[in-house]
Structures are given as C-alpha cells and as structure tokens.
XYZ file of C-alpha atoms in Angstrom:
736
model
C 11.229 -35.401 -0.236
C 11.199 -38.057 1.491
C 13.134 -38.048 5.198
C 15.511 -41.124 4.985
C 19.099 -41.664 4.916
C 19.309 -41.150 1.366
C 17.906 -37.777 1.333
C 21.251 -36.725 1.650
C 25.274 -37.615 2.095
C 26.218 -36.740 5.604
C 28.556 -33.912 5.087
C 32.530 -34.853 4.628
C 34.039 -33.482 7.169
C 37.959 -31.755 6.569
C 39.208 -31.202 10.444
C 38.045 -32.654 13.069
C 37.712 -31.188 16.561
C 37.042 -33.245 19.546
C 35.581 -30.489 22.328
C 35.848 -32.433 25.888
C 34.022 -31.022 28.375
C 33.194 -27.343 28.276
C 34.364 -25.382 30.902
C 32.113 -23.477 33.200
C 28.804 -21.948 31.074
C 29.499 -18.573 33.013
C 33.467 -18.793 32.584
C 32.417 -19.126 28.893
C 29.685 -16.310 28.748
C 31.974 -13.703 30.140
C 35.000 -14.083 28.319
C 35.916 -11.308 26.375
C 35.971 -13.046 22.841
C 32.473 -14.176 23.260
C 31.180 -10.570 24.299
C 32.841 -8.868 21.710
C 31.007 -11.782 19.191
C 27.790 -10.386 20.735
C 28.109 -6.951 19.628
C 29.526 -7.548 16.560
C 28.344 -6.205 13.450
C 30.134 -7.351 9.968
C 31.467 -10.153 8.931
C 35.281 -8.699 8.553
C 35.051 -8.141 12.706
C 33.510 -11.511 13.099
C 36.474 -12.769 11.396
C 39.432 -10.975 13.372
C 36.667 -12.109 16.354
C 37.056 -15.747 15.226
C 40.928 -15.874 14.856
C 41.061 -14.333 18.529
C 39.139 -16.869 19.769
C 41.506 -20.035 17.949
C 44.276 -18.503 19.712
C 43.081 -18.684 22.509
C 41.757 -22.576 22.513
C 38.311 -21.161 22.848
C 37.151 -22.724 19.558
C 37.391 -26.555 21.115
C 34.447 -25.733 23.086
C 30.516 -26.307 21.987
C 29.292 -23.125 23.323
C 31.948 -21.282 21.864
C 31.804 -22.796 18.264
C 27.656 -22.641 18.953
C 27.694 -19.265 18.820
C 30.382 -18.416 16.060
C 27.789 -20.777 14.063
C 24.618 -18.846 15.498
C 26.297 -15.185 14.664
C 27.054 -16.991 10.560
C 23.339 -18.648 10.318
C 21.265 -16.246 11.255
C 22.640 -12.723 12.021
C 21.803 -10.570 9.123
C 25.770 -9.879 8.947
C 26.261 -12.982 8.955
C 27.321 -16.007 6.372
C 25.700 -18.967 5.851
C 28.503 -20.925 4.107
C 30.634 -19.894 6.679
C 28.527 -21.112 9.636
C 29.071 -24.548 7.214
C 32.599 -24.474 7.046
C 32.374 -24.284 11.147
C 30.086 -26.917 10.996
C 32.066 -29.006 9.026
C 35.131 -29.037 11.759
C 33.057 -30.596 14.355
C 32.736 -34.335 14.950
C 30.149 -33.966 17.496
C 27.910 -30.998 16.645
C 25.620 -30.746 19.916
C 21.818 -30.284 20.029
C 22.338 -26.199 20.404
C 24.649 -26.574 17.263
C 22.444 -28.730 15.162
C 19.554 -26.329 15.507
C 21.342 -23.109 14.952
C 21.940 -24.856 11.509
C 18.724 -25.863 10.922
C 17.313 -22.545 11.810
C 19.820 -20.644 9.537
C 18.791 -23.024 6.676
C 14.954 -22.178 7.291
C 15.489 -18.064 6.856
C 17.602 -19.141 3.769
C 16.174 -18.956 0.330
C 17.075 -22.878 0.329
C 14.654 -23.832 2.676
C 14.396 -27.716 1.554
C 18.180 -28.164 3.024
C 16.710 -27.372 6.703
C 14.899 -30.509 6.256
C 17.935 -32.403 5.162
C 19.920 -31.493 8.146
C 17.316 -32.102 10.530
C 17.108 -35.792 9.112
C 21.404 -36.082 9.426
C 21.053 -34.909 12.545
C 18.490 -37.635 13.464
C 21.136 -40.412 11.799
C 24.069 -38.649 13.935
C 22.124 -39.728 17.096
C 21.496 -36.191 18.406
C 17.527 -35.906 19.305
C 15.326 -32.532 18.460
C 14.452 -30.600 21.067
C 11.283 -28.310 20.852
C 13.410 -25.304 19.727
C 14.775 -28.039 16.031
C 10.781 -28.659 14.939
C 9.557 -24.912 14.932
C 11.928 -23.461 12.145
C 11.622 -27.629 10.494
C 8.013 -27.049 10.146
C 8.875 -23.583 9.196
C 10.518 -24.450 6.294
C 7.839 -27.416 5.346
C 5.056 -24.711 5.315
C 7.657 -22.346 3.338
C 8.086 -25.033 0.311
C 4.867 -26.818 0.230
C 5.655 -30.084 1.684
C 2.671 -31.522 3.027
C 3.853 -34.767 3.467
C 7.761 -34.619 5.078
C 5.452 -32.387 7.818
C 3.082 -35.503 8.885
C 6.517 -37.278 9.108
C 7.607 -34.666 11.193
C 4.788 -34.589 13.052
C 5.022 -38.326 13.851
C 8.572 -37.500 15.464
C 6.722 -34.353 17.506
C 4.162 -36.898 18.861
C 6.599 -39.797 19.168
C 9.302 -37.735 21.307
C 6.683 -36.343 23.520
C 6.314 -32.543 22.470
C 3.124 -31.981 20.606
C 1.920 -29.988 24.222
C 5.116 -27.633 23.604
C 3.595 -24.103 22.725
C 5.796 -23.803 20.224
C 6.084 -26.576 18.434
C 1.997 -26.780 18.689
C 1.813 -23.470 17.184
C 3.871 -24.461 14.180
C 1.867 -27.494 13.696
C -1.118 -25.587 12.730
C 0.959 -22.829 10.520
C 2.605 -25.453 8.759
C -0.923 -27.537 8.157
C -2.694 -24.180 7.241
C -0.019 -22.690 4.980
C -0.029 -26.117 2.837
C -3.838 -26.123 2.979
C -4.478 -29.000 5.541
C -6.894 -27.166 7.144
C -8.433 -30.662 8.351
C -5.005 -31.516 9.497
C -4.702 -27.733 11.335
C -8.189 -27.788 12.747
C -7.346 -31.392 14.845
C -4.009 -30.291 16.063
C -5.817 -26.993 17.340
C -8.905 -29.213 18.700
C -6.664 -31.977 20.146
C -4.785 -29.556 22.589
C -5.656 -27.810 25.789
C -3.108 -25.384 24.950
C -5.240 -22.545 22.894
C -3.762 -19.843 23.345
C -3.277 -16.060 20.786
C -0.683 -17.853 19.102
C -2.461 -21.294 18.171
C -5.484 -19.283 17.814
C -4.111 -16.725 15.296
C -2.155 -19.205 13.694
C -5.398 -20.935 12.476
C -7.352 -18.134 11.516
C -4.931 -17.145 9.609
C -4.687 -20.475 7.420
C -8.966 -20.139 7.164
C -8.310 -16.501 6.112
C -5.940 -17.029 3.503
C -7.629 -19.610 2.221
C -11.078 -17.642 2.049
C -12.803 -19.826 4.832
C -13.618 -16.445 6.332
C -16.999 -17.713 8.715
C -14.958 -20.484 10.143
C -11.883 -17.595 10.152
C -14.246 -15.461 12.477
C -15.785 -17.644 14.520
C -12.321 -18.679 16.227
C -11.709 -15.037 16.074
C -14.524 -14.335 17.669
C -13.622 -17.126 20.744
C -10.047 -15.698 21.246
C -10.564 -14.576 25.024
C -7.486 -12.006 24.287
C -6.580 -10.397 20.600
C -3.071 -9.502 19.964
C -2.506 -6.880 16.604
C -1.745 -10.170 14.755
C -5.057 -11.691 15.032
C -6.725 -8.708 13.866
C -4.472 -8.108 10.995
C -5.026 -12.213 10.456
C -8.942 -11.564 10.310
C -8.365 -7.789 7.889
C -6.184 -9.292 5.409
C -8.007 -12.311 5.002
C -11.648 -9.936 3.877
C -9.753 -7.875 2.206
C -7.987 -10.976 -0.557
C -11.468 -12.496 -0.555
C -12.837 -9.311 -1.826
C -15.188 -8.347 1.204
C -14.016 -4.709 1.619
C -16.639 -3.427 4.143
C -16.188 -5.945 6.288
C -12.602 -5.534 6.294
C -12.788 -1.871 6.974
C -15.577 -2.828 9.782
C -13.297 -4.548 11.293
C -10.583 -1.943 11.295
C -12.932 0.328 13.312
C -13.861 -2.435 15.606
C -10.090 -2.955 16.286
C -9.521 1.020 16.573
C -12.251 1.157 19.197
C -11.142 -1.334 21.259
C -7.590 0.487 21.284
C -5.718 -2.258 19.909
C -2.959 0.257 18.015
C -2.093 -0.981 14.321
C 1.007 -1.407 12.990
C 2.399 -1.427 9.449
C 0.674 -4.998 8.432
C -2.808 -3.372 9.876
C -2.493 -0.193 7.638
C -1.405 -2.320 4.352
C -4.240 -4.165 4.327
C -6.362 -0.940 5.387
C -4.752 0.652 2.278
C -5.369 -2.325 -0.241
C -9.557 -2.579 1.063
C -9.842 1.190 0.558
C -8.323 1.451 -2.770
C -10.738 -1.612 -3.536
C -13.427 0.055 -2.047
C -12.782 3.267 -3.046
C -13.270 4.478 0.735
C -11.033 7.492 0.475
C -12.283 8.852 4.158
C -10.528 6.153 5.727
C -7.903 5.890 3.266
C -7.642 9.684 4.655
C -7.499 8.624 8.116
C -4.554 6.028 7.500
C -2.686 9.010 5.872
C -2.856 11.152 9.241
C -1.814 8.272 10.890
C 1.444 7.925 8.835
C 1.863 11.118 8.606
C 1.884 11.365 12.357
C 4.347 9.159 13.289
C 6.838 10.536 10.610
C 6.544 6.739 9.061
C 6.212 9.199 5.522
C 9.519 7.391 4.183
C 8.252 4.187 4.317
C 8.394 3.221 0.492
C 5.739 0.056 1.427
C 3.277 2.574 3.021
C 3.725 5.607 0.698
C 3.385 2.957 -2.615
C 0.171 1.912 -0.558
C -1.385 5.293 0.012
C -0.231 6.197 -3.529
C -2.342 3.292 -4.597
C -4.943 4.291 -2.466
C -5.323 7.727 -3.668
C -5.367 6.637 -7.772
C -7.780 4.144 -7.208
C -9.899 6.154 -4.938
C -9.867 8.633 -8.273
C -7.594 11.702 -6.286
C -5.201 11.482 -9.012
C -3.589 14.646 -8.070
C -2.796 13.745 -4.386
C -1.704 10.049 -5.729
C 1.017 11.985 -8.000
C 1.986 14.823 -5.122
C 2.731 11.345 -2.701
C 4.529 9.951 -5.808
C 6.557 12.625 -6.655
C 7.437 13.331 -3.026
C 9.474 9.628 -3.292
C 13.091 10.252 -3.581
C 14.164 6.437 -4.152
C 11.461 5.168 -6.679
C 11.324 1.652 -6.650
C 9.409 -0.823 -9.708
C 6.201 -0.719 -7.174
C 6.106 2.954 -6.795
C 6.315 2.769 -10.522
C 3.388 0.740 -11.023
C 0.988 2.206 -8.273
C 0.659 5.176 -10.421
C 1.389 3.606 -14.001
C -1.946 1.066 -12.999
C -3.783 4.147 -11.212
C -3.703 6.098 -14.575
C -5.362 3.471 -16.158
C -7.798 2.816 -13.826
C -8.895 5.988 -14.029
C -8.839 5.991 -17.697
C -5.979 8.456 -17.908
C -4.146 6.952 -20.506
C -1.830 9.613 -22.221
C -0.826 9.767 -18.896
C -0.490 6.386 -18.208
C 1.858 6.095 -21.014
C 4.206 9.588 -20.474
C 4.971 7.979 -17.025
C 5.719 5.110 -18.380
C 8.409 6.118 -20.566
C 9.205 9.014 -17.972
C 10.157 5.472 -16.122
C 12.597 3.884 -18.773
C 14.061 7.661 -19.306
C 15.470 6.305 -15.629
C 16.921 2.965 -16.270
C 14.538 1.234 -13.814
C 13.656 -2.174 -15.751
C 10.035 -2.514 -15.910
C 8.443 -5.910 -14.349
C 5.270 -8.406 -15.372
C 3.167 -6.331 -13.484
C 4.226 -2.831 -15.065
C 3.421 -3.946 -18.551
C -0.001 -5.485 -17.558
C -0.980 -1.792 -16.141
C 0.229 -0.290 -19.364
C -0.778 -2.496 -22.071
C -4.567 -1.472 -21.887
C -3.304 2.269 -21.859
C -1.597 1.363 -25.499
C -5.113 -0.759 -26.763
C -7.494 1.789 -25.628
C -5.142 4.327 -27.155
C -4.396 2.473 -30.418
C -0.692 2.934 -29.700
C -0.166 0.205 -31.508
C 3.975 1.263 -31.932
C 4.290 1.279 -28.208
C 2.454 -2.287 -28.009
C 4.995 -3.972 -30.718
C 7.935 -2.546 -28.238
C 6.544 -3.943 -25.129
C 5.773 -7.421 -26.806
C 9.272 -7.354 -28.102
C 10.568 -6.868 -24.538
C 8.802 -9.592 -23.415
C 9.971 -11.503 -25.874
C 13.443 -10.824 -24.800
C 12.709 -11.123 -21.235
C 10.866 -14.537 -21.503
C 12.075 -16.262 -18.612
C 11.741 -13.102 -15.917
C 7.992 -12.713 -17.652
C 6.834 -15.874 -17.671
C 3.320 -14.187 -16.577
C 0.415 -15.913 -19.007
C -1.896 -13.016 -18.309
C 0.861 -10.976 -20.591
C 0.534 -12.896 -23.749
C -3.555 -12.430 -23.160
C -2.723 -8.891 -22.515
C -1.024 -8.754 -25.988
C -4.030 -10.296 -27.944
C -6.214 -8.027 -26.403
C -4.000 -5.125 -27.261
C -3.525 -5.685 -30.615
C -6.926 -6.489 -31.326
C -7.727 -3.450 -30.245
C -5.315 -1.779 -31.711
C -6.716 -2.747 -35.236
C -4.330 -5.753 -36.000
C -6.283 -8.793 -35.259
C -3.975 -11.224 -37.186
C -0.700 -9.972 -34.669
C -3.327 -11.194 -31.854
C -4.104 -14.876 -34.068
C -0.696 -15.205 -33.857
C -0.084 -14.925 -30.798
C -2.927 -16.556 -29.841
C -1.462 -19.574 -32.222
C 1.544 -19.752 -29.966
C 0.110 -19.373 -27.243
C 0.631 -23.229 -25.040
C -1.115 -23.450 -23.226
C -4.003 -21.668 -23.633
C -6.212 -19.805 -20.999
C -9.613 -19.690 -20.713
C -8.565 -15.765 -20.542
C -7.139 -16.338 -23.773
C -10.176 -17.943 -25.375
C -12.519 -15.114 -24.554
C -9.757 -12.046 -25.629
C -9.245 -14.043 -29.020
C -12.982 -14.348 -29.309
C -13.862 -10.939 -28.077
C -11.145 -9.761 -30.170
C -13.071 -11.471 -33.589
C -15.793 -9.866 -32.137
C -15.431 -6.651 -31.983
C -13.739 -6.322 -35.942
C -16.654 -7.963 -37.310
C -15.624 -11.874 -37.932
C -18.967 -12.961 -36.258
C -18.101 -16.690 -37.643
C -14.700 -16.842 -36.825
C -15.593 -15.795 -33.245
C -18.026 -18.275 -32.822
C -16.411 -21.298 -34.689
C -13.625 -20.272 -31.987
C -15.990 -20.483 -29.190
C -17.092 -24.491 -30.354
C -13.407 -25.465 -30.716
C -12.516 -23.431 -27.428
C -15.724 -26.117 -25.508
C -14.296 -28.877 -27.762
C -10.882 -28.539 -26.218
C -12.792 -29.218 -22.742
C -12.908 -25.422 -21.641
C -15.936 -24.668 -19.610
C -16.858 -20.843 -20.806
C -17.765 -18.161 -18.359
C -19.905 -14.857 -18.454
C -16.805 -13.179 -20.440
C -16.882 -15.806 -22.906
C -20.092 -14.910 -23.592
C -19.975 -11.535 -23.892
C -17.688 -11.839 -26.536
C -20.243 -14.302 -27.948
C -22.799 -12.548 -27.920
C -20.961 -9.447 -28.810
C -20.067 -11.265 -32.138
C -23.909 -12.119 -32.581
C -24.857 -8.708 -32.020
C -22.130 -6.956 -34.455
C -23.399 -9.388 -37.435
C -27.068 -8.987 -36.562
C -27.251 -12.811 -35.776
C -30.508 -12.146 -34.472
C -31.713 -16.198 -33.937
C -28.057 -17.399 -32.883
C -27.963 -14.989 -30.444
C -31.047 -16.006 -28.737
C -29.698 -19.380 -28.703
C -26.266 -18.618 -27.214
C -28.361 -16.509 -24.278
C -30.569 -19.562 -23.959
C -27.383 -21.737 -23.380
C -25.476 -19.849 -21.290
C -28.570 -19.544 -18.843
C -29.867 -23.756 -19.158
C -26.258 -25.660 -20.298
C -23.980 -23.347 -18.363
C -26.161 -22.584 -15.486
C -24.842 -18.848 -15.768
C -26.871 -15.837 -14.789
C -26.618 -13.036 -17.318
C -25.158 -9.553 -16.348
C -26.472 -6.236 -17.988
C -23.421 -6.884 -20.596
C -25.087 -9.964 -21.996
C -28.726 -8.523 -21.243
C -27.385 -4.956 -23.594
C -26.304 -7.255 -26.697
C -29.841 -8.967 -26.909
C -31.571 -5.667 -26.504
C -29.042 -4.379 -29.113
C -30.071 -7.439 -31.003
C -33.265 -6.975 -30.751
C -33.944 -3.388 -31.175
C -32.236 -3.181 -34.341
C -34.389 -5.769 -35.508
C -37.306 -3.988 -34.787
C -38.370 -6.333 -32.072
C -39.255 -3.437 -29.798
C -41.783 -5.134 -27.965
C -39.601 -8.491 -27.633
C -36.818 -6.170 -26.223
C -39.269 -4.221 -23.558
C -40.419 -7.813 -22.434
C -36.579 -8.464 -21.743
C -36.194 -5.812 -19.940
C -38.867 -6.007 -17.733
C -37.502 -9.614 -17.055
C -33.982 -8.576 -15.942
C -33.105 -8.969 -12.246
C -31.270 -5.748 -12.387
C -32.460 -2.494 -13.920
C -31.300 -1.332 -17.399
C -28.113 1.208 -17.502
C -27.524 3.792 -19.640
C -25.414 1.647 -22.283
C -28.891 -0.479 -22.840
C -31.194 2.361 -23.329
C -28.575 3.842 -25.580
C -28.733 1.346 -27.288
C -32.496 0.892 -27.873
C -32.275 4.714 -28.582
C -29.809 3.867 -31.246
C -32.261 1.391 -32.612
C -35.038 3.985 -32.787
C -32.715 6.371 -34.553
C -32.436 3.836 -37.540
C -35.738 2.293 -37.580
C -37.445 6.332 -37.484
C -38.800 5.457 -34.314
C -39.460 9.178 -33.462
C -42.212 8.825 -30.162
C -40.032 5.965 -28.663
C -36.990 7.638 -28.662
C -38.464 10.799 -26.873
C -39.853 7.791 -24.031
C -35.968 6.306 -24.211
C -33.880 9.182 -24.140
C -36.168 10.315 -20.966
C -35.212 7.308 -19.530
C -31.706 8.120 -20.066
C -31.924 11.731 -19.012
C -33.276 10.640 -15.519
C -30.164 8.301 -15.253
C -27.578 10.123 -16.205
C -28.533 13.762 -15.959
C -25.091 15.002 -16.883
C -24.495 12.855 -20.119
C -25.284 15.140 -23.266
C -25.096 11.536 -25.860
C -28.371 10.772 -24.679
C -29.609 15.062 -25.973
C -27.166 14.884 -28.968
C -28.344 11.189 -30.649
C -32.176 12.552 -30.064
C -31.166 15.778 -31.323
C -30.161 13.907 -34.927
C -32.926 11.753 -34.827
C -35.320 14.938 -34.937
C -33.038 16.315 -37.485
C -33.064 14.000 -40.051
C -36.669 14.264 -39.497
C -36.152 17.414 -40.524
C -38.045 18.665 -36.842
C -35.644 21.753 -36.788
C -38.111 23.190 -33.847
C -37.344 19.886 -31.675
C -33.645 20.106 -32.479
C -33.153 24.042 -31.327
C -35.370 22.712 -28.031
C -32.833 20.254 -27.050
C -29.793 23.112 -28.065
C -31.658 25.158 -25.362
C -32.020 22.180 -22.755
C -28.261 21.538 -23.842
C -27.016 25.287 -22.840
C -29.520 25.481 -20.055
C -27.706 22.710 -18.441
C -24.420 23.364 -19.442
C -23.469 20.652 -21.042
C -21.360 20.217 -23.865
C -21.158 17.435 -26.868
C -18.098 15.140 -26.519
C -16.005 16.021 -29.672
C -15.447 13.775 -32.318
C -12.023 13.122 -31.938
C -9.389 10.570 -34.066
C -6.135 9.407 -33.552
C -3.426 8.274 -35.926
C -0.026 6.386 -35.304
C 2.450 7.074 -37.618
C 6.167 6.433 -37.149
C 5.116 5.285 -33.326
C 3.685 9.434 -32.980
C 0.235 9.454 -32.489
C -1.914 12.503 -33.975
C -4.788 13.526 -33.028
C -7.592 15.561 -34.625
C -10.845 17.483 -33.840
C -13.732 18.027 -36.094
C -12.049 21.077 -38.698
C -8.739 21.177 -36.483
C -6.553 23.451 -38.238
C -3.463 22.953 -35.154
C -1.615 20.696 -36.406
C 1.879 21.377 -37.916
C 1.178 19.880 -41.566
C -2.757 21.498 -41.764
C -2.308 23.236 -44.880
C -1.003 19.674 -46.842
C -4.280 18.123 -44.369
C -6.755 20.210 -46.127
C -5.083 20.065 -50.182
C -5.221 16.430 -49.538
C -8.620 16.380 -48.061
C -9.451 19.115 -51.314
C -7.944 16.296 -53.249
C -10.142 13.467 -51.894
C -13.288 15.361 -52.176
C -12.580 16.185 -55.638
C -11.965 11.995 -56.485
C -15.292 11.829 -54.414
C -17.670 13.859 -56.738
C -16.314 12.427 -59.733
C -16.607 8.593 -58.688
C -20.416 9.866 -57.921
C -20.265 10.006 -54.222
C -23.351 12.377 -52.201
C -22.999 13.354 -49.389
C -25.841 12.618 -46.583
C -26.587 15.669 -45.237
C -29.973 14.510 -42.835
C -28.254 13.824 -39.628
C -26.326 17.365 -39.466
C -27.441 18.434 -36.162
C -27.991 22.264 -37.460
C -30.692 23.593 -39.458
C -28.191 24.970 -42.141
C -28.057 25.413 -46.017
C -26.646 22.040 -47.867
C -23.477 23.490 -49.274
C -22.526 24.733 -45.280
C -23.397 21.029 -44.253
C -21.313 19.360 -47.099
C -18.317 21.503 -45.299
C -19.468 20.384 -42.186
C -19.326 16.788 -42.943
C -15.861 17.098 -44.873
C -13.954 17.923 -42.078
C -15.197 15.529 -39.362
C -12.360 14.361 -37.914
C -11.795 10.706 -39.166
C -11.673 12.618 -42.574
C -8.764 14.306 -41.150
C -6.636 11.574 -39.827
C -6.872 9.622 -43.196
C -5.973 12.119 -45.384
C -3.218 12.789 -42.920
C -2.231 8.833 -43.168
C -2.208 8.994 -46.962
C 0.027 11.896 -47.057
C 2.396 10.585 -44.658
C 2.765 7.179 -45.301
C 3.864 4.835 -48.433
C 1.500 3.829 -51.333
C -0.561 0.733 -50.123
C 0.134 1.078 -46.621
C -2.821 -0.056 -44.485
C -4.356 3.526 -42.511
C -5.593 2.715 -38.967
C -7.477 5.381 -37.120
C -8.969 4.993 -34.071
C -11.969 7.198 -33.328
C -13.876 8.202 -30.069
C -17.490 8.215 -31.083
C -19.516 6.075 -33.378
C -18.454 6.591 -37.394
C -20.994 8.878 -38.858
C -23.143 7.286 -42.160
C -21.859 9.988 -44.222
C -17.705 9.162 -43.631
C -18.637 5.620 -43.463
C -20.007 5.638 -47.244
C -17.035 7.852 -48.136
C -14.216 5.532 -46.798
C -15.513 2.592 -48.205
C -15.051 4.704 -51.695
C -11.099 6.166 -50.645
C -9.798 2.790 -49.717
C -10.769 1.982 -53.254
C -9.902 5.163 -55.289
C -6.034 5.039 -53.008
C -6.033 1.685 -53.217
C -5.442 1.481 -49.090
C -7.004 -0.360 -46.482
C -7.817 1.668 -44.216
C -8.982 0.048 -40.747
C -10.858 2.419 -38.696
C -12.160 2.152 -34.468
C -14.992 3.634 -33.068
C -16.410 3.668 -29.783
C -18.364 0.453 -30.325
C -16.097 -1.824 -33.268
C -14.042 -1.991 -35.734
C -14.269 -1.243 -39.684
C -12.188 -2.543 -42.414
C -13.166 -0.921 -45.291
C -10.984 -2.374 -48.359
C -11.744 -2.217 -52.026
C -14.755 0.051 -51.899
C -16.419 -2.206 -49.219
C -16.188 -2.529 -45.039
C -16.111 -5.794 -42.887
C -19.506 -4.512 -41.343
C -21.550 -5.253 -44.430
C -23.149 -1.809 -43.833
C -24.871 -3.268 -40.498
C -23.168 -1.187 -37.349
C-alpha cells in the first residue's frame, strides 16, 4: 500500500450537511439527547436517540455528529457500517470526526481502511493531530506495513509531533511489531521522553523477537516498572524457551509487590507447563481461586494444560470436568495433556467425547490426536481424521497436519498411504522429509530412506539432527555399518551437527550388532554426554545376540544403576542366562525381581478390526471370541508342524519341560492377535498388529510361515520397528 490519492476513491456523499458554527460547548455537552447517548447500551436505543437528535436539529452540529460517530465506530454496542453512513453525510468532517472513523477502523477487522481514510483526511485539507497517529500506526503494526509506517513517520516529523508521548510510543510499537527493531531503537534513543510506556514498547519488541539480552538491559534501566513491563519480560522469556528465567522473574515481581494480572498468570502457567514447575503452578492456582477467577475460561484452560503437562492428570481432568461451557481450547489442552503423558487411550476416548458434544475439532485438536492414533495403531480413526482434513482443507491449511498424517500412516503400518500424502505435498517442508525418511527406516526400507535423503539434499533442503536420526536408524535397522559410519561423519563434518543421544544410540547399536564391542566402548567414552538406559539396552541386546554373557552382566549392571525401577534389563539378562542353560542365574534374577517388587511388563498385542481395537495378553482368554481364537491357534500349530516348524524354546524364561515351553510360546500375544485377525477378516486381507515389546525369535519364525500358509501379508510393529511378513519371508531379512 502506498499513501497517495490513488489509494482509495473518496466516498460519495448522498446527503450534504453544512454545519454552521456550533453552539457553545457547555450547552451541547449538557443536551438531554447527548446525555442519553453517553449512557446508551444497544443499537436499537441509539437509533431512537439519533431520531430525536435529527428532530431537534442537533444533527447539524459537528459536536453531535462526532458523538454519534464515536458511538457507532468505537463503542462495543455500535455498528461501524452505520458510522460510515453518518460520515458520508458530512460535507466537511472536522478533525475529531476523522479521528473517530480512523480509530474505528483500527479496532476493526479491516485496519487497512484506517490508513486509507487517513489519506482521505489529508487530501480533504484536514491536518492529523497527536490523536490521529497512534491509531494509524497501530493499523500498520497489525497488518505488517513497515513501508507505510515509515511514510507516516515522515508526516509526524513534518508536523513536529514526534515528542508527543502517545505518538512516540506508537512509533516504537509499530517498528517493533514489524521487526524493524533498529528503527524502533533509533526513535527511542533520539527522544528525551523515556517513560515506562516507551521503555515497555521497545522491551516488548525485543522480547517478542527473541532478543532477551537487549530486552533485559532495557528492563533493568526502567526507573519505575509497571505490570505491563514485567509481563513483556516474562512472556518474552516463556516464548523464547527460557522457562526458568521466566519463573525467576515472576518471583522477583512478587517480591517487588507488583500485582500480577491475567496476562501475567497466563505466561507464568505456560512457563510452568513447559518446565514442569508444579510448585509455582499450585501458587498460581491458589491466586486464581482466592480472587474468584475460577470461571475465567482462559485461566482454567491454562491451569488444565499446566497440570496435565506436569503429570498431574487427575487434577487436570477434575478442572476440565468442572468447566460448564467448554470451548475447543478446553478440549485441546486436555487431549494434548493425555498425549503428552503417553496416555493415548484416554486421549482417544476424550476426542470421541468431544465429537459427541458437536464441537468442531480444529488443527490443534488433530495435531494432538494423530500421535495417539499412531502410537496405538488406530488406523481406522486415523483414516477418519484424514478424510476430515481433506473435507476442511480451507479451514485447515496447516502444513504440520499433513506431516502428522505421514507419521500416523507410517506408524500404523500403511507406508504406502504415507508416501502418497508425501508425494502430493506441495510445497514439502523439512519436517515432511524427515517423517518420510523415518517412516521408511522403521519399515526396514533402508535403501528407499537413503535415496530419499539424497533427493532431499539435491532439492536444496539442509538436513537437521532429526533427519540424521532417521538416516542412521535406517542404517541400524538394515545393519549397514559402513554407510552408518559415513553418515555419522558427514553429519558432524559437513553439516556441523553435534551428535545427540539418539545418533550415538544408532551407531552403538550398529557396532554392537556387528560384534565390534571395543569400538562401541570407545565411541561411548568419547560422547559429550553420559549414555542413557536406551544405549546400554541396545548393547545388552547385542550381547544377547553374540552370547557375550560376562559383558552382558557388566552392561546390565550399568542399566540397574541408571534405571533401578526398570524390569526390562533384568528380564533380558535372565533370557541371556536362560539361552545358555544357566538356570541358577535365572533363579537369582527372578528372586531379585521379587525382592525389588518389580514386575515384567506383560507382552501385549493389539489388532484393529472394523474400527475396533482388540488387545491380547499372553495366554489371554478374556476375549468374547476366545474359544474361536484358540481353535484357530490349534489349527495354526497343526499346519506349522506339518510345514516342519520346530519351536525354539531356548529363551523361555522358566526352567520347565519342553512340552510346556512350546505351549507358552504358542500363546504369545502376537499369535493370539494373528489368530483373531484370521477369523475376523476376509481371506487375502492384510493383518496389522502392534506389540509393546520386541517380537521374539520364535514368533518371528512362526509368523513367516503363517503368512505363506494362509496367503496373508502380516504387518507387525514391535517396540523398535516394523516387520512385513509375506510369502514366508520378512522385510527385516531376519536382522532385528
């Protein structure tokens, strides 16, 4: 937009009023009709008052007209279109009338019209004043028009109004909100009017742009700080991810006896939710209750979000349920809280309740619920969400939704659907490339994932640390040691990315599986951080594969120290001893588990049929179709035996006879889920199952044969990756 006479045609006037000089101000001010107008609370009453003003001839005065336009343009009970009709009747609006109409547009959804009417004001020969410019500059800030803002700044200088307090602050705010911080600082430095408002305007600009050091320097210079300046700093720290600094400043504000307001508390609660500071969150909750603000939907939503993110889901849910008129944000924060805490079933249940309440989900809702679908393998609901997004494309133009759909389809086992969405995305984001590379990696398609990485870099995308997690995972799942070394090296040397735990985990997993324990040890010693339980766990798995019992005991000891309450390492070490026939050591570990009151995480497999997710535990007989499932299991075992399948009983945890061992293996949760899939779906249908633990070697071998015997593709997702069983073989090539 350029400020010229061509910006907008001057509005046509249908009725011309030529006001003579107004009667004395006191006489007009105390006129009964204008007194009634000052107390008016609705448009219907306003029109009655307007009729009375016309009858008395008061409408011929500029003062009365300015009051009428002020009500329509600015009052929450007014009507801006009515104000324009009035404005069009005036031949020569005075300065006050122009200011009111400009102010009305600055507050409306069309702030660009405030600037256009400012042009008309100048062309009509009326000079703007110090009341005009704050609203025009506010409009430039709202719709990001720094060029027009600079032109208006020139007008201000020409009229000598740059030292007016309101104009000065509005200039700083306009430049700051348009990220023209150098200009904002220049206006601030050149003026002698450095009051708390101008300080705060500049602080807000620096803080919202992430320049917290500059903001803090100015904040420390303010002679007297008001609540707005404190809020600007606390909000800036929160938005830039410096949550501890935000909370420390809030405590300093409290010590300074500055009374916080709602904006303060919203920023503080956001900092609490991100940092996990439930102590400060509880104080804020008490503050809200003491002031009777428990019905304020914004504050309650922020409290729900804080408690959920801090792990107190019970308190969060109680607050959520206490809200009578829940809005979409209320549902979003609770659903997002469940997802954040990995309570995916609860998230899905709440989402279904939200749909039943006839409230339309928005993009934030779906970004929270798609990860829950992905982690539970709920492909049916995921497809419904995909269709919903397709239907509401205009309202949901958030590119992150399509990336989340890629991730969901990949984790639900439908990598083809994920690829179709990815191929149709235009433009693609780095996040979408990362999701697709990671998807192919977890499905064992290392060659496709690495080719996709080459395509991505050839198209000018610069990989980040998340990209390399996907790339190294692809190498790890396929055992591509040399390629893994090359990518790990290029990540550091070519792209200057410091390896994180996930990158080291992939490399140590690769080295361990290749039996290169010495090289893995050197890499672990050179890490900038201490290895976590996942890294030691991958090494323990490698010890199991290479039957390194003594090393396994050392590695397991490191895990016990890091994660004393995690039974997984005990169970894995027990299986290593069991496979070597060291039953006394197995018994010792079992005794230790009992002494520590640790329980092995039970194997659980799920399968979705007709949009219903069915779950099975080992030896599960609680399913309504349990009899039919076990009949199918008997049929499967008979056909496997005929095909020459011999169960591998070497890794059964307990020292029992071989016949019982075989029975335990045949009732593993994944076998039950597959049996249910066979009796519940049409022949030839793909069976998709999700298991919470690693697929055991026996079930892996059995499932390969089942896929051939029943001519079914079986896609199984375990804790680490996907296995595509088809025609008697698996996509992992028996490397997992």
